């Protein structure tokens, strides 16, 4: 028995974390065995890595260090959480995955897609999602939303490194995501992040109702 591996991607403030939580709740209501998780930080080791990666103190990591730490987080996450859940037939909803490394480190930090993919060629890192929902938003809107959220949560000092990046960086990341989606139309669903949470949710649901027809009732 093999489950379904669904990932959510998008720039900061795209609303993907809100949407993945909503989808998880709907699937749960429909009686589906759902595992909601995220990268970085889906395991104890991953949470320690997340603190290192998103800290604003001291020297920022070298782009190669950053790449290897995201891959380390993913290797642990796959072996400890994702693969066991898929083996028992669960639906794994993951907030960011390999496409985030391709977009942020490959395109944003300009390490290149090939270098990222090479690192993900062997087990456990060779697992690919069954479907990826890319919530697309203009970086100016996304950063404004992410800043407001971090202020509300008091996260500015701890998790602010990426939000403090230049808008140009986020534009490279967005362009990277769009290129990845264009190259794999079978796996990706491109969803506009514009509008209210409810409007985006309706788009998310219609992007997965072929997998779970019972969600059609909710999206009405
Ligand atoms: P989050 O705010 O969605 O939890 O993501 C944390 C940050 O980590 C976000 O700025 C994107 C970044 N990131 C990468 O740069 N590469 C990766 O592979 C992943 C998973 C996240």
GROMACS .gro file of C-alpha atoms and ligand atoms in nm:
model
  241
    1UNK     CA    1   0.000   0.000   0.000
    2UNK     CA    2   0.139   0.338  -0.091
    3UNK     CA    3  -0.002   0.672   0.018
    4UNK     CA    4  -0.014   1.008  -0.155
    5UNK     CA    5   0.263   1.264  -0.120
    6UNK     CA    6   0.139   1.620  -0.174
    7UNK     CA    7   0.360   1.926  -0.132
    8UNK     CA    8   0.277   2.296  -0.104
    9UNK     CA    9   0.517   2.558  -0.234
   10UNK     CA   10   0.533   2.935  -0.270
   11UNK     CA   11   0.724   3.244  -0.165
   12UNK     CA   12   0.696   3.387   0.189
   13UNK     CA   13   0.350   3.519   0.261
   14UNK     CA   14   0.188   3.327  -0.025
   15UNK     CA   15  -0.058   3.175   0.223
   16UNK     CA   16   0.055   2.815   0.169
   17UNK     CA   17   0.078   2.730   0.542
   18UNK     CA   18  -0.279   2.849   0.603
   19UNK     CA   19  -0.403   2.657   0.299
   20UNK     CA   20  -0.223   2.334   0.386
   21UNK     CA   21  -0.376   2.344   0.737
   22UNK     CA   22  -0.722   2.395   0.587
   23UNK     CA   23  -0.681   2.107   0.342
   24UNK     CA   24  -0.550   1.884   0.619
   25UNK     CA   25  -0.859   1.957   0.833
   26UNK     CA   26  -1.095   1.881   0.542
   27UNK     CA   27  -0.922   1.551   0.463
   28UNK     CA   28  -0.930   1.458   0.830
   29UNK     CA   29  -1.307   1.526   0.835
   30UNK     CA   30  -1.344   1.298   0.531
   31UNK     CA   31  -1.176   1.018   0.732
   32UNK     CA   32  -0.843   1.028   0.546
   33UNK     CA   33  -0.526   0.933   0.739
   34UNK     CA   34  -0.335   1.264   0.702
   35UNK     CA   35   0.015   1.354   0.816
   36UNK     CA   36   0.073   1.730   0.811
   37UNK     CA   37   0.440   1.821   0.821
   38UNK     CA   38   0.691   2.079   0.700
   39UNK     CA   39   1.045   2.156   0.595
   40UNK     CA   40   1.266   2.258   0.747
   41UNK     CA   41   1.168   2.124   1.089
   42UNK     CA   42   0.956   1.808   1.056
   43UNK     CA   43   1.170   1.611   1.306
   44UNK     CA   44   1.368   1.687   1.626
   45UNK     CA   45   1.690   1.706   1.426
   46UNK     CA   46   1.508   1.917   1.167
   47UNK     CA   47   1.384   2.162   1.431
   48UNK     CA   48   1.743   2.211   1.549
   49UNK     CA   49   1.849   2.268   1.186
   50UNK     CA   50   1.561   2.511   1.133
   51UNK     CA   51   1.683   2.723   1.423
   52UNK     CA   52   2.031   2.737   1.268
   53UNK     CA   53   1.901   2.807   0.916
   54UNK     CA   54   1.659   3.083   1.011
   55UNK     CA   55   1.865   3.251   1.283
   56UNK     CA   56   1.954   3.615   1.217
   57UNK     CA   57   2.248   3.607   1.459
   58UNK     CA   58   2.609   3.588   1.348
   59UNK     CA   59   2.740   3.516   1.002
   60UNK     CA   60   2.484   3.395   0.751
   61UNK     CA   61   2.554   3.043   0.623
   62UNK     CA   62   2.750   3.006   0.299
   63UNK     CA   63   2.506   2.908   0.019
   64UNK     CA   64   2.666   2.560   0.004
   65UNK     CA   65   2.624   2.519   0.380
   66UNK     CA   66   2.263   2.626   0.346
   67UNK     CA   67   2.201   2.373   0.067
   68UNK     CA   68   2.353   2.087   0.267
   69UNK     CA   69   2.158   2.176   0.582
   70UNK     CA   70   1.825   2.176   0.393
   71UNK     CA   71   1.920   1.841   0.240
   72UNK     CA   72   2.016   1.706   0.585
   73UNK     CA   73   1.680   1.816   0.724
   74UNK     CA   74   1.507   1.642   0.429
   75UNK     CA   75   1.700   1.314   0.460
   76UNK     CA   76   1.598   1.284   0.826
   77UNK     CA   77   1.242   1.391   0.751
   78UNK     CA   78   1.205   1.134   0.471
   79UNK     CA   79   1.340   0.845   0.674
   80UNK     CA   80   1.171   0.931   1.004
   81UNK     CA   81   0.833   1.071   0.893
   82UNK     CA   82   0.749   1.074   0.521
   83UNK     CA   83   0.846   0.723   0.406
   84UNK     CA   84   0.690   0.540   0.704
   85UNK     CA   85   0.364   0.737   0.656
   86UNK     CA   86   0.352   0.662   0.282
   87UNK     CA   87   0.425   0.296   0.350
   88UNK     CA   88   0.121   0.265   0.576
   89UNK     CA   89  -0.092   0.433   0.305
   90UNK     CA   90  -0.131   0.778   0.462
   91UNK     CA   91  -0.161   1.110   0.280
   92UNK     CA   92   0.145   1.323   0.353
   93UNK     CA   93   0.091   1.699   0.321
   94UNK     CA   94   0.427   1.874   0.333
   95UNK     CA   95   0.471   2.251   0.364
   96UNK     CA   96   0.776   2.301   0.136
   97UNK     CA   97   0.998   2.027  -0.002
   98UNK     CA   98   1.257   1.977  -0.278
   99UNK     CA   99   1.110   2.248  -0.503
  100UNK     CA  100   1.185   2.502  -0.227
  101UNK     CA  101   1.554   2.405  -0.243
  102UNK     CA  102   1.547   2.428  -0.622
  103UNK     CA  103   1.377   2.770  -0.610
  104UNK     CA  104   1.566   2.927  -0.315
  105UNK     CA  105   1.912   2.769  -0.337
  106UNK     CA  106   1.910   2.670  -0.706
  107UNK     CA  107   1.760   2.991  -0.848
  108UNK     CA  108   1.766   3.243  -0.560
  109UNK     CA  109   2.122   3.172  -0.443
  110UNK     CA  110   2.219   3.079  -0.799
  111UNK     CA  111   2.371   2.741  -0.708
  112UNK     CA  112   2.190   2.594  -1.008
  113UNK     CA  113   1.921   2.333  -1.048
  114UNK     CA  114   2.165   2.058  -1.150
  115UNK     CA  115   2.366   2.088  -0.830
  116UNK     CA  116   2.052   2.058  -0.618
  117UNK     CA  117   1.921   1.764  -0.819
  118UNK     CA  118   2.256   1.582  -0.802
  119UNK     CA  119   2.234   1.597  -0.425
  120UNK     CA  120   1.886   1.443  -0.443
  121UNK     CA  121   1.971   1.155  -0.678
  122UNK     CA  122   2.014   0.879  -0.420
  123UNK     CA  123   1.789   0.740  -0.141
  124UNK     CA  124   1.637   0.866   0.077
  125UNK     CA  125   1.650   1.199  -0.110
  126UNK     CA  126   1.531   1.066  -0.447
  127UNK     CA  127   1.162   1.063  -0.344
  128UNK     CA  128   0.946   1.298  -0.556
  129UNK     CA  129   0.599   1.429  -0.466
  130UNK     CA  130   0.291   1.291  -0.644
  131UNK     CA  131   0.152   1.642  -0.672
  132UNK     CA  132   0.277   1.992  -0.591
  133UNK     CA  133   0.052   2.292  -0.539
  134UNK     CA  134   0.237   2.614  -0.614
  135UNK     CA  135   0.063   2.916  -0.461
  136UNK     CA  136   0.184   3.205  -0.672
  137UNK     CA  137   0.193   3.564  -0.548
  138UNK     CA  138   0.378   3.884  -0.634
  139UNK     CA  139   0.678   3.908  -0.395
  140UNK     CA  140   0.584   4.266  -0.292
  141UNK     CA  141   0.247   4.138  -0.164
  142UNK     CA  142   0.399   3.822  -0.015
  143UNK     CA  143   0.672   4.003   0.180
  144UNK     CA  144   0.423   4.259   0.316
  145UNK     CA  145   0.201   3.973   0.439
  146UNK     CA  146   0.495   3.777   0.585
  147UNK     CA  147   0.625   4.085   0.770
  148UNK     CA  148   0.284   4.156   0.921
  149UNK     CA  149   0.250   3.792   1.030
  150UNK     CA  150   0.597   3.780   1.187
  151UNK     CA  151   0.528   4.104   1.376
  152UNK     CA  152   0.202   3.957   1.509
  153UNK     CA  153   0.377   3.636   1.617
  154UNK     CA  154   0.680   3.820   1.763
  155UNK     CA  155   0.906   3.619   1.529
  156UNK     CA  156   1.095   3.910   1.381
  157UNK     CA  157   1.423   3.839   1.555
  158UNK     CA  158   1.419   3.460   1.521
  159UNK     CA  159   1.286   3.390   1.176
  160UNK     CA  160   1.354   3.709   0.991
  161UNK     CA  161   1.654   3.631   0.774
  162UNK     CA  162   1.467   3.544   0.456
  163UNK     CA  163   1.205   3.813   0.497
  164UNK     CA  164   1.486   4.067   0.522
  165UNK     CA  165   1.624   3.963   0.182
  166UNK     CA  166   1.602   4.201  -0.106
  167UNK     CA  167   1.288   4.192  -0.316
  168UNK     CA  168   1.509   4.092  -0.608
  169UNK     CA  169   1.594   3.765  -0.436
  170UNK     CA  170   1.227   3.682  -0.397
  171UNK     CA  171   1.163   3.769  -0.759
  172UNK     CA  172   1.432   3.517  -0.860
  173UNK     CA  173   1.270   3.258  -0.633
  174UNK     CA  174   0.926   3.320  -0.781
  175UNK     CA  175   1.059   3.302  -1.136
  176UNK     CA  176   1.236   2.977  -1.043
  177UNK     CA  177   0.915   2.826  -0.905
  178UNK     CA  178   0.726   2.923  -1.221
  179UNK     CA  179   0.995   2.767  -1.437
  180UNK     CA  180   0.985   2.444  -1.235
  181UNK     CA  181   0.604   2.433  -1.265
  182UNK     CA  182   0.623   2.494  -1.640
  183UNK     CA  183   0.870   2.208  -1.683
  184UNK     CA  184   0.651   1.955  -1.498
  185UNK     CA  185   0.286   2.034  -1.573
  186UNK     CA  186   0.184   1.679  -1.479
  187UNK     CA  187   0.296   1.718  -1.119
  188UNK     CA  188   0.237   2.090  -1.055
  189UNK     CA  189  -0.088   2.279  -1.011
  190UNK     CA  190  -0.043   2.655  -1.029
  191UNK     CA  191  -0.275   2.842  -0.794
  192UNK     CA  192  -0.313   3.218  -0.768
  193UNK     CA  193  -0.255   3.338  -0.411
  194UNK     CA  194  -0.448   3.662  -0.476
  195UNK     CA  195  -0.771   3.727  -0.290
  196UNK     CA  196  -0.916   3.610   0.041
  197UNK     CA  197  -0.822   3.287   0.221
  198UNK     CA  198  -1.160   3.144   0.117
  199UNK     CA  199  -1.104   3.228  -0.249
  200UNK     CA  200  -0.761   3.064  -0.249
  201UNK     CA  201  -0.902   2.764  -0.059
  202UNK     CA  202  -1.162   2.706  -0.332
  203UNK     CA  203  -0.879   2.696  -0.589
  204UNK     CA  204  -0.680   2.453  -0.373
  205UNK     CA  205  -0.977   2.220  -0.334
  206UNK     CA  206  -1.050   2.215  -0.705
  207UNK     CA  207  -0.681   2.126  -0.767
  208UNK     CA  208  -0.717   1.804  -0.564
  209UNK     CA  209  -1.079   1.689  -0.605
  210UNK     CA  210  -0.969   1.434  -0.866
  211UNK     CA  211  -0.773   1.266  -0.582
  212UNK     CA  212  -1.048   1.299  -0.318
  213UNK     CA  213  -1.391   1.341  -0.480
  214UNK     CA  214  -1.559   1.384  -0.138
  215UNK     CA  215  -1.391   1.727  -0.114
  216UNK     CA  216  -1.625   1.838  -0.393
  217UNK     CA  217  -1.904   1.878  -0.132
  218UNK     CA  218  -1.690   2.121   0.069
  219UNK     CA  219  -1.588   2.329  -0.231
  220UNK     CA  220  -1.955   2.392  -0.321
  221LIG     P1  221   0.869   2.867   0.596
  221LIG     O1  222   0.863   3.007   0.641
  221LIG     O2  223   0.778   2.836   0.482
  221LIG     O3  224   0.860   2.768   0.704
  221LIG     O4  225   1.015   2.846   0.529
  221LIG     C1  226   1.128   2.882   0.597
  221LIG     C2  227   1.232   2.942   0.505
  221LIG     O5  228   1.319   2.841   0.456
  221LIG     C3  229   1.177   3.013   0.385
  221LIG     O6  230   1.237   3.140   0.378
  221LIG     C4  231   1.225   2.933   0.266
  221LIG     C5  232   1.346   2.864   0.320
  221LIG     N1  233   1.377   2.737   0.254
  221LIG     C6  234   1.484   2.730   0.165
  221LIG     O7  235   1.550   2.828   0.138
  221LIG     N2  236   1.515   2.609   0.109
  221LIG     C7  237   1.446   2.494   0.139
  221LIG     O8  238   1.478   2.387   0.087
  221LIG     C8  239   1.334   2.503   0.230
  221LIG     C9  240   1.256   2.380   0.264
  221LIG    C10  241   1.305   2.626   0.286
   0.00000   0.00000   0.00000
